[in-house]
Coordinates of C-alpha atoms in Angstrom, one line a residue:
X1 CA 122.5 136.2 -118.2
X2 CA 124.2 139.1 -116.5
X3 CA 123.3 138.4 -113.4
X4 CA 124.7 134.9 -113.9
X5 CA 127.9 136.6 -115.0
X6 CA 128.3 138.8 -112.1
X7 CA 127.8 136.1 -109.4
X8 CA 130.2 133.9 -111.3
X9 CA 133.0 136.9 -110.9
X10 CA 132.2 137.3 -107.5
X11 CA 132.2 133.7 -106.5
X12 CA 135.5 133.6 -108.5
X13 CA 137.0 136.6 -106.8
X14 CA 135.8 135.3 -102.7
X15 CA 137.6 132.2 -103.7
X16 CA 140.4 133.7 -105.0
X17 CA 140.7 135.9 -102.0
X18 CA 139.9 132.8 -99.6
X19 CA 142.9 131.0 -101.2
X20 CA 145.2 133.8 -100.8
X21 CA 143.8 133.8 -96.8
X22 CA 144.4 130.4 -96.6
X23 CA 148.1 130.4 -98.2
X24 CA 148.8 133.4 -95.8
X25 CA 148.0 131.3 -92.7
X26 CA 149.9 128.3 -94.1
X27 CA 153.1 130.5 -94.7
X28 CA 152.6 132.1 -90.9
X29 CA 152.5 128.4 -89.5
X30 CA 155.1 127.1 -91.5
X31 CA 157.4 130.5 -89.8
X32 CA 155.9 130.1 -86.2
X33 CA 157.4 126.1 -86.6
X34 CA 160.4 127.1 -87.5
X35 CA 160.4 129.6 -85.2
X36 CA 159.6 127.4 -82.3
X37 CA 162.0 124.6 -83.4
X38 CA 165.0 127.5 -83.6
X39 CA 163.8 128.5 -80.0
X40 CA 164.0 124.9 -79.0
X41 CA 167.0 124.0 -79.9
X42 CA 168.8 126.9 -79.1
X43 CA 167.5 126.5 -75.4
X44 CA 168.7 122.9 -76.1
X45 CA 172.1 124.5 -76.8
X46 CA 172.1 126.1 -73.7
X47 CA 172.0 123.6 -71.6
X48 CA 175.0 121.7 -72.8
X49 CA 178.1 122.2 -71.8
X50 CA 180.1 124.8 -74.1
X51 CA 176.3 126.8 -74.0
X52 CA 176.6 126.8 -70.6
X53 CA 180.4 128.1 -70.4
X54 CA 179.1 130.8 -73.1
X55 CA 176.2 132.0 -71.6
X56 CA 178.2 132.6 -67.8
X57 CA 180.7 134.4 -69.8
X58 CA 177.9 136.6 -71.8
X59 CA 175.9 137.1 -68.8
X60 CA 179.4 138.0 -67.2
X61 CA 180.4 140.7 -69.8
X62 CA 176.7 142.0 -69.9
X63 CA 176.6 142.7 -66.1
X64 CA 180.0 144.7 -65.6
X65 CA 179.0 147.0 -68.6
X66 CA 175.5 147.4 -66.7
X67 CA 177.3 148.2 -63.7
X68 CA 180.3 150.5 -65.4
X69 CA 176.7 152.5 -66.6
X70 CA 175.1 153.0 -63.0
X71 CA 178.2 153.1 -61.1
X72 CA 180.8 154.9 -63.1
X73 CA 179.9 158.4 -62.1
X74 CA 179.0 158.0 -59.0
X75 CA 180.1 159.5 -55.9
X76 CA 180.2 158.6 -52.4
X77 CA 177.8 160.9 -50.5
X78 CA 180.7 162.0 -48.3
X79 CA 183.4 162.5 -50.3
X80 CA 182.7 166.7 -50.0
X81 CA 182.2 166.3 -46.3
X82 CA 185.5 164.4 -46.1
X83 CA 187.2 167.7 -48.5
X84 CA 186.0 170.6 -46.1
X85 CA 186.3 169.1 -43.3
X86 CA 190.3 168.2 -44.6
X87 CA 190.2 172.3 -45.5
X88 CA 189.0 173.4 -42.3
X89 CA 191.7 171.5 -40.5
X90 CA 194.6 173.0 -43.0
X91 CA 193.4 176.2 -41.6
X92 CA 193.1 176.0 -38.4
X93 CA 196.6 174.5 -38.3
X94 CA 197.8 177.6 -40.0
X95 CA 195.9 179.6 -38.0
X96 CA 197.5 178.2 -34.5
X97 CA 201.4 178.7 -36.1
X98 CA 200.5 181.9 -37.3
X99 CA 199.4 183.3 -34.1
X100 CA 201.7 181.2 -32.0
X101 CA 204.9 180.8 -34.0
X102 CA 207.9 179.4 -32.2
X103 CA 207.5 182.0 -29.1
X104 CA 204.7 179.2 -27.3
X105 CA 205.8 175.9 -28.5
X106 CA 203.9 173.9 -25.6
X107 CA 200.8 175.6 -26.4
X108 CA 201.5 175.1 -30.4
X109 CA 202.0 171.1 -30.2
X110 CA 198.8 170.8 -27.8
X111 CA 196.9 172.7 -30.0
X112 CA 197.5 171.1 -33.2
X113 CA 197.6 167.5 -31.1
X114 CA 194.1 168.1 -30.6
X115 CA 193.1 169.0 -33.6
X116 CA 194.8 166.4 -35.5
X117 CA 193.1 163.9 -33.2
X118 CA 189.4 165.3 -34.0
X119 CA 190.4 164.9 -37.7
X120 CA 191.4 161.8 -37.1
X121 CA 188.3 160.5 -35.5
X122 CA 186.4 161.9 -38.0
X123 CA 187.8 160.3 -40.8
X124 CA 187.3 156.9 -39.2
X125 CA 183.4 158.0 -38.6
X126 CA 183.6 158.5 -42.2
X127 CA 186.1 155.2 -43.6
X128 CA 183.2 153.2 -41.0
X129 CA 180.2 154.8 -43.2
X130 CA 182.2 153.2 -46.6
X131 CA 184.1 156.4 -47.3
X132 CA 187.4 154.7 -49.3
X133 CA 189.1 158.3 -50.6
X134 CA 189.0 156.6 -54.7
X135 CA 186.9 159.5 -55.7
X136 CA 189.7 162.2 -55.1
X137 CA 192.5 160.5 -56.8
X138 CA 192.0 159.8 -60.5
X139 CA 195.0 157.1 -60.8
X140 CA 192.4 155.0 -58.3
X141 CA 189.5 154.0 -60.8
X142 CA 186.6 152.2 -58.8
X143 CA 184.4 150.7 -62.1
X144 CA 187.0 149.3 -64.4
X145 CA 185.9 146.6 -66.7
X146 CA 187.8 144.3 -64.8
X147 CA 186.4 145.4 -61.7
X148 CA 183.1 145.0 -62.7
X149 CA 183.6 141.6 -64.0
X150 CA 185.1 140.3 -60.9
X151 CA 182.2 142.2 -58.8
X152 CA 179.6 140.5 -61.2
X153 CA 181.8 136.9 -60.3
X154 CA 181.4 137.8 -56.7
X155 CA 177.5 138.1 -56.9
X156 CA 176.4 135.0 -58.5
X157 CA 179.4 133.1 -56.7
X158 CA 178.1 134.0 -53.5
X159 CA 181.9 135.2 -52.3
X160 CA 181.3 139.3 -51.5
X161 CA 184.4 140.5 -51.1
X162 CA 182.8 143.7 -50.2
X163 CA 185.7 146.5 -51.8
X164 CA 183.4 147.1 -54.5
X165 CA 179.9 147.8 -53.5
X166 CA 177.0 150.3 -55.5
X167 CA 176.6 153.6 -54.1
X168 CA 173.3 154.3 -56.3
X169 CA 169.7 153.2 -55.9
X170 CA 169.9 151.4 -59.1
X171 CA 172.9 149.8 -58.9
X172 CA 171.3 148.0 -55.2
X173 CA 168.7 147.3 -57.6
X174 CA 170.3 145.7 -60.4
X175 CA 173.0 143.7 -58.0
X176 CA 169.5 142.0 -56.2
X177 CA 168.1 141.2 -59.9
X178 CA 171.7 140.2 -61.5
X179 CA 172.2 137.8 -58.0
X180 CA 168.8 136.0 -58.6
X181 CA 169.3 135.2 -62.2
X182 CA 173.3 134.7 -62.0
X183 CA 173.2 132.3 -58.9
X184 CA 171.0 129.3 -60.3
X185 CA 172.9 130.3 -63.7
X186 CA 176.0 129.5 -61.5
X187 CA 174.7 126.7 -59.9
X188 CA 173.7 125.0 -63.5
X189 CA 177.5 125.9 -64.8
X190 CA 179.3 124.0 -62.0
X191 CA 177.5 120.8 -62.5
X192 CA 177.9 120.9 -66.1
X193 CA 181.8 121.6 -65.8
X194 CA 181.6 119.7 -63.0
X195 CA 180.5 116.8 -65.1
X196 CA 182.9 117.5 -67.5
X197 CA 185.8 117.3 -65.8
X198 CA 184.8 114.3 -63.3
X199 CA 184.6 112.5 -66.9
X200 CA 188.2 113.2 -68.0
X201 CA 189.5 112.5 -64.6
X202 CA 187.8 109.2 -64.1
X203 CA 189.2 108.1 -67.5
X204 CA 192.9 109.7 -66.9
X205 CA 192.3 107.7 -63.3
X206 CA 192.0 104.5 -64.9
X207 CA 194.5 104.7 -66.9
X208 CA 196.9 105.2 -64.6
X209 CA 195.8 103.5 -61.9
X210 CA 195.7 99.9 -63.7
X211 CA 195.3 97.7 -60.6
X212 CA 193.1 94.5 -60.7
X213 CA 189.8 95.1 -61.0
X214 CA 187.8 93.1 -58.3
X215 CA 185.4 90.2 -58.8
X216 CA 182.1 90.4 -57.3
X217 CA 179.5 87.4 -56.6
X218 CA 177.6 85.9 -59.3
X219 CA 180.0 86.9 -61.9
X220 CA 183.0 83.9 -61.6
X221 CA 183.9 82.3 -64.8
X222 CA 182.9 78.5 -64.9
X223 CA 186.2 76.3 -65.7
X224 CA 185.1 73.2 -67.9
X225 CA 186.8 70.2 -67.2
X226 CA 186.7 67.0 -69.0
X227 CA 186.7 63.5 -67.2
X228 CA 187.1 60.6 -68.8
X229 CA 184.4 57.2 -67.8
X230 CA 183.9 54.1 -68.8
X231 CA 180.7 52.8 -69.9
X232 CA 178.6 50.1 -69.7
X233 CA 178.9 47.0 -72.7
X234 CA 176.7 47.9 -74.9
X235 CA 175.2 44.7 -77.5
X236 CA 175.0 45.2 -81.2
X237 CA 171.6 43.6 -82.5
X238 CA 172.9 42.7 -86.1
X239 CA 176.6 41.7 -85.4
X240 CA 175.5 39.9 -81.4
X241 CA 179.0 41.2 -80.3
X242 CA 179.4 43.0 -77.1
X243 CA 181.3 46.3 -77.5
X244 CA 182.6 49.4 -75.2
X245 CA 183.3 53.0 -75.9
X246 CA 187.0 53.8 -74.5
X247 CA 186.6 58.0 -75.9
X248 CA 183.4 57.7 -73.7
X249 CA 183.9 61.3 -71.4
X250 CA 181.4 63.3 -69.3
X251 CA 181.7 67.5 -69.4
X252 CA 181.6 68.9 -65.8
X253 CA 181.7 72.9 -65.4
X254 CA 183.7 73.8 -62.1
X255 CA 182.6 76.9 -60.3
X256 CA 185.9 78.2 -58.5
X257 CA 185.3 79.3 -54.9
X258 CA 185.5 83.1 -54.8
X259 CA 188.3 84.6 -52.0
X260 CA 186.6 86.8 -49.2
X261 CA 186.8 90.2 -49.7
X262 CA 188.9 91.0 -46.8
X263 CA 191.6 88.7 -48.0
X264 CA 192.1 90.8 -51.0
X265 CA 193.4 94.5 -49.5
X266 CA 194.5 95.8 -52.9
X267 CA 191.4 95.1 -55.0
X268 CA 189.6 98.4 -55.9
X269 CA 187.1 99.5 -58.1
X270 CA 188.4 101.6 -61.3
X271 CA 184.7 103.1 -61.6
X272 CA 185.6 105.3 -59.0
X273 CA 188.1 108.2 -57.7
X274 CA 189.1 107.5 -54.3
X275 CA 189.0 110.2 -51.7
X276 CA 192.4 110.9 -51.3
X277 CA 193.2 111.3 -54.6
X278 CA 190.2 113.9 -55.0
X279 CA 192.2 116.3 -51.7
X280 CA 195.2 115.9 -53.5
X281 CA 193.8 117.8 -56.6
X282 CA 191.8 120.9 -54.3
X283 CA 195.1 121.0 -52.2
X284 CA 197.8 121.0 -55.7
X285 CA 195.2 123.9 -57.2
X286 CA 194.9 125.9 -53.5
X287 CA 198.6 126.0 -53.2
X288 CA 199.0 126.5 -57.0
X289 CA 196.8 129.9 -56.4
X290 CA 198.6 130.9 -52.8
X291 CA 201.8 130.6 -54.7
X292 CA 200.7 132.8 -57.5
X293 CA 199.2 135.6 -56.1
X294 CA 201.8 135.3 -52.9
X295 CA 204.1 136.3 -55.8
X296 CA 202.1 139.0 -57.0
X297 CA 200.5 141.1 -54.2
X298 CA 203.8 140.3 -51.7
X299 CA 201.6 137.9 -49.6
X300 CA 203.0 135.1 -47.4
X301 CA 201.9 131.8 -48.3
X302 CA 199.8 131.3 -45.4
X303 CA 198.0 134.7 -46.5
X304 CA 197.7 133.5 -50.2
X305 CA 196.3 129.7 -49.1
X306 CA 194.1 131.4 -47.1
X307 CA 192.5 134.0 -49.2
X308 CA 192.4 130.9 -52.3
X309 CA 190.5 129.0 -49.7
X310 CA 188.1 131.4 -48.3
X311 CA 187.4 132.2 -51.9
X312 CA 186.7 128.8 -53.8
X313 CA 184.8 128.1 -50.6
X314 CA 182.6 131.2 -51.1
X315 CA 183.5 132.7 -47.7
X316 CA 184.6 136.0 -48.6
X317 CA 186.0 137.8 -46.3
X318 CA 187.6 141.0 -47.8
X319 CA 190.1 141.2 -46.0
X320 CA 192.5 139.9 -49.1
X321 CA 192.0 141.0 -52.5
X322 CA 193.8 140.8 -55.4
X323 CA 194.5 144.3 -57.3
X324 CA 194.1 146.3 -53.6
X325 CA 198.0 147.6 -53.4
X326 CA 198.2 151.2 -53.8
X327 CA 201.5 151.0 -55.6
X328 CA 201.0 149.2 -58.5
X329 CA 199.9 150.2 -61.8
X330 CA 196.5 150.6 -62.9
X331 CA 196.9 148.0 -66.0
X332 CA 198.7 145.4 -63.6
X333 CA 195.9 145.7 -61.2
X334 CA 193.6 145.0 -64.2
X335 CA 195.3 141.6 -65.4
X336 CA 195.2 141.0 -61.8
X337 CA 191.3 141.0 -61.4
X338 CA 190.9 139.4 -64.8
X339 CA 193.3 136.3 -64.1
X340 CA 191.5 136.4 -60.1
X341 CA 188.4 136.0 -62.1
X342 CA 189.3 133.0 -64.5
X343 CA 190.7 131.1 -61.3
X344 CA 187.7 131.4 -59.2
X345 CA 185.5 130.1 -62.3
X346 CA 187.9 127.2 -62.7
X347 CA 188.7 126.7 -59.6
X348 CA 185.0 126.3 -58.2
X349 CA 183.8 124.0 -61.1
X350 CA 187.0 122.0 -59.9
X351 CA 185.8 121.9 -56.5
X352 CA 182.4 120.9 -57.7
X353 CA 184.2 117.6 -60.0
X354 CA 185.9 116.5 -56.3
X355 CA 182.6 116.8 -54.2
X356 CA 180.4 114.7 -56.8
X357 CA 184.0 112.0 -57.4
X358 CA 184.1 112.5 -53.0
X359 CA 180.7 111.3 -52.9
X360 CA 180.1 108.8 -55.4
X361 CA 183.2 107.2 -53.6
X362 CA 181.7 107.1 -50.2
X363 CA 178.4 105.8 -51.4
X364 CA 180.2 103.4 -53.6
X365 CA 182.1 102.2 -49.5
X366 CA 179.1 102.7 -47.6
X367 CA 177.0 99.9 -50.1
X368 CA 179.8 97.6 -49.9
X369 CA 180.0 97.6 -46.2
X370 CA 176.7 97.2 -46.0
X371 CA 176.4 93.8 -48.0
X372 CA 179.6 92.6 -45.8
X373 CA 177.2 93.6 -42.4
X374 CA 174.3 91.4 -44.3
X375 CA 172.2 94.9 -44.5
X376 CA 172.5 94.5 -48.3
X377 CA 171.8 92.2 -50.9
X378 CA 174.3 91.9 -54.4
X379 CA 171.9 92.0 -57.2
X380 CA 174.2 90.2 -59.2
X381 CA 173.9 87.0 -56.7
X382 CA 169.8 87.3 -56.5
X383 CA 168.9 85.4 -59.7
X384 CA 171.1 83.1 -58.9
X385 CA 169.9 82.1 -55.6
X386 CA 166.2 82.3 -56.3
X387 CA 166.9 79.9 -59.7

């Protein structure tokens, strides 16, 4: 009887301990589902538009205050050389007036010509190794915020201006890593923008471009016509009199005969954005941008057109940037870069709407000459012709 008592206890207690196993690995499913459906539709989230737009700026923001980290306190390997050797030629200059006063003045000036010319070759040895003099004057700071947000914009953009480069093993390192995440990242935001914006401007197209939209083949309206007939007597069995219909009519649907294409000049089709009106939008926000920073850094307009171009176009020269005059303010040079870096966003996701409207356009040309050449049949105009 005890023995039957203890193995009842146990058996109670393994399948109270299995139960609590069980409900333990129900509760861990039920959180690994609702883990993997957060994780799913957060990714989700990120692929739409606004995730898009807020994971460039976050991965934007993230990589300047990586690079403000690495780079900050860095200095350029020949910043000391470039001081002594500065020194040395203070020196020597005072050494040559010292000793030679105003008694020799031809041997003075060529002594100090020629060594004010080897200082000055030097120094270009040094400006051609990346020597910029930023690290001697503290009004000149390299790895602002704003500078490091417009260099992260110039990596995944593809521009490189190349007046703000890492002077540190791991900054080299980081910039390679940063460029092959940021550039498909890039790639991904200017086709959903892209999308975006080719949306509203087809729609604000249409709407004010209300021309008449053009009929194609296979899709004419029948016009019914009605046309009256007379009929046949017809004889009545029970009354034997012989009688006639006058309402008698037949139905007839008439097909009108489509004009040719090439008599119509005007007809268009409101599904697309024509060519020209897509260059009229890059050209208004190129000059829009040369005006602007022509006004801001003393540029001519030519020089401002051409460094908006070169930059939407991810050519990237260096040879105009924004924020690179000595005499303005550090804060000024700072809204500078930021305002630089919210046009080249916009600006490229722009570019990217007028290349996809550019080519659906051509395409949309290219088919229709080809069913005038007889290289192309309308699918509209197949059923018909095989019924």
């Amino acid at each position: 009887m005890h023995s039957t008592y203890v193995k009842m206890a146990m058996d109670r207690q393994r399948a109270e301990l299995r139960h609590r196993r069980n409900r333990r690995l129900r509760s861990a499913m039920v959180l690994k589902n609702k883990l993997k459906d957060c994780c799913r539709k957060i990714t989700a989230f990120f692929f739409t538009q606004i995730g898009v737009c807020g994971l460039i700026v976050g991965y934007t923001i993230v990589g300047a205050f990586m690079f403000i980290a690495l780079e900050a306190e860095a200095q350029h390997p020949l910043t000391q050389q470039v001081i002594t050797r500065r020194r040395s030629c203070v020196d020597y200059l005072w050494n040559i007036t010292h000793h030679l006063n105003v008694l020799n003045y031809d041997q003075w000036r060529q002594d100090v010509n020629r060594t004010v010319f080897e200082y000055q070759a030097q120094m270009v040895r040094h400006i051609r190794r990346g020597y910029d003099g930023t690290d001697e004057n503290p009004l000149l700071m390299r790895w602002t915020i704003p500078a490091a947000l417009m260099y992260c914009i110039t990596i995944y953009t593809t521009i490189g201006y190349g007046n703000l480069t890492p002077r540190t093993a791991g900054g080299k390192f980081a910039t390679v890593i940063y460029a092959m995440v940021g550039i498909p990242l890039m790639l991904l935001y200017m086709a959903n923008v892209g999308e975006i914006l080719a949306t509203s401007f087809k729609f604000t197209y249409k709407k004010m471009c209300k021309c008449p939209r053009r009929r194609r083949r296979g899709q004419l309206t029948p016009e019914v016509a009605t046309i009256p007939v007379s009929q046949e007597p017809v004889r009545d069995k029970k009354r034997k009199k012989h009688k006639t219909d006058p309402a008698a009519t037949i139905t007839v649907s008439v097909i009108p005969v489509e004009p040719a294409e090439e008599d119509d000049p005007t007809a268009y089709d409101p599904q697309t954005v024509s060519v020209t009106s897509c260059l009229v939008v890059m050209s208004s926000f190129v000059i829009g941008g040369a005006i602007l920073f022509s006004v801001w850094e003393g540029w001519g307009y030519v020089d401002g057109s051409y460094f908006c171009f070169t930059s939407l176009l991810t050519i990237g020269f260096g040879d105009f940037v924004p924020g690179q005059t000595i005499a303005h303010s550090q804060d000024a040079v700072d809204s500078k870069l930021i305002i630089c870096a919210v046009y080249l966003l916009l600006g490229m996701a722009l570019l990217a709407m007028c290349f996809n409207l550019m080519q659906e356009s051509v395409f949309m040309k290219i088919k229709r000459l080809g069913r005038r050449l007889g290289l192309l049949r309308d699918r509209s105009a197949a059923p018909a012709a095989s019924s």
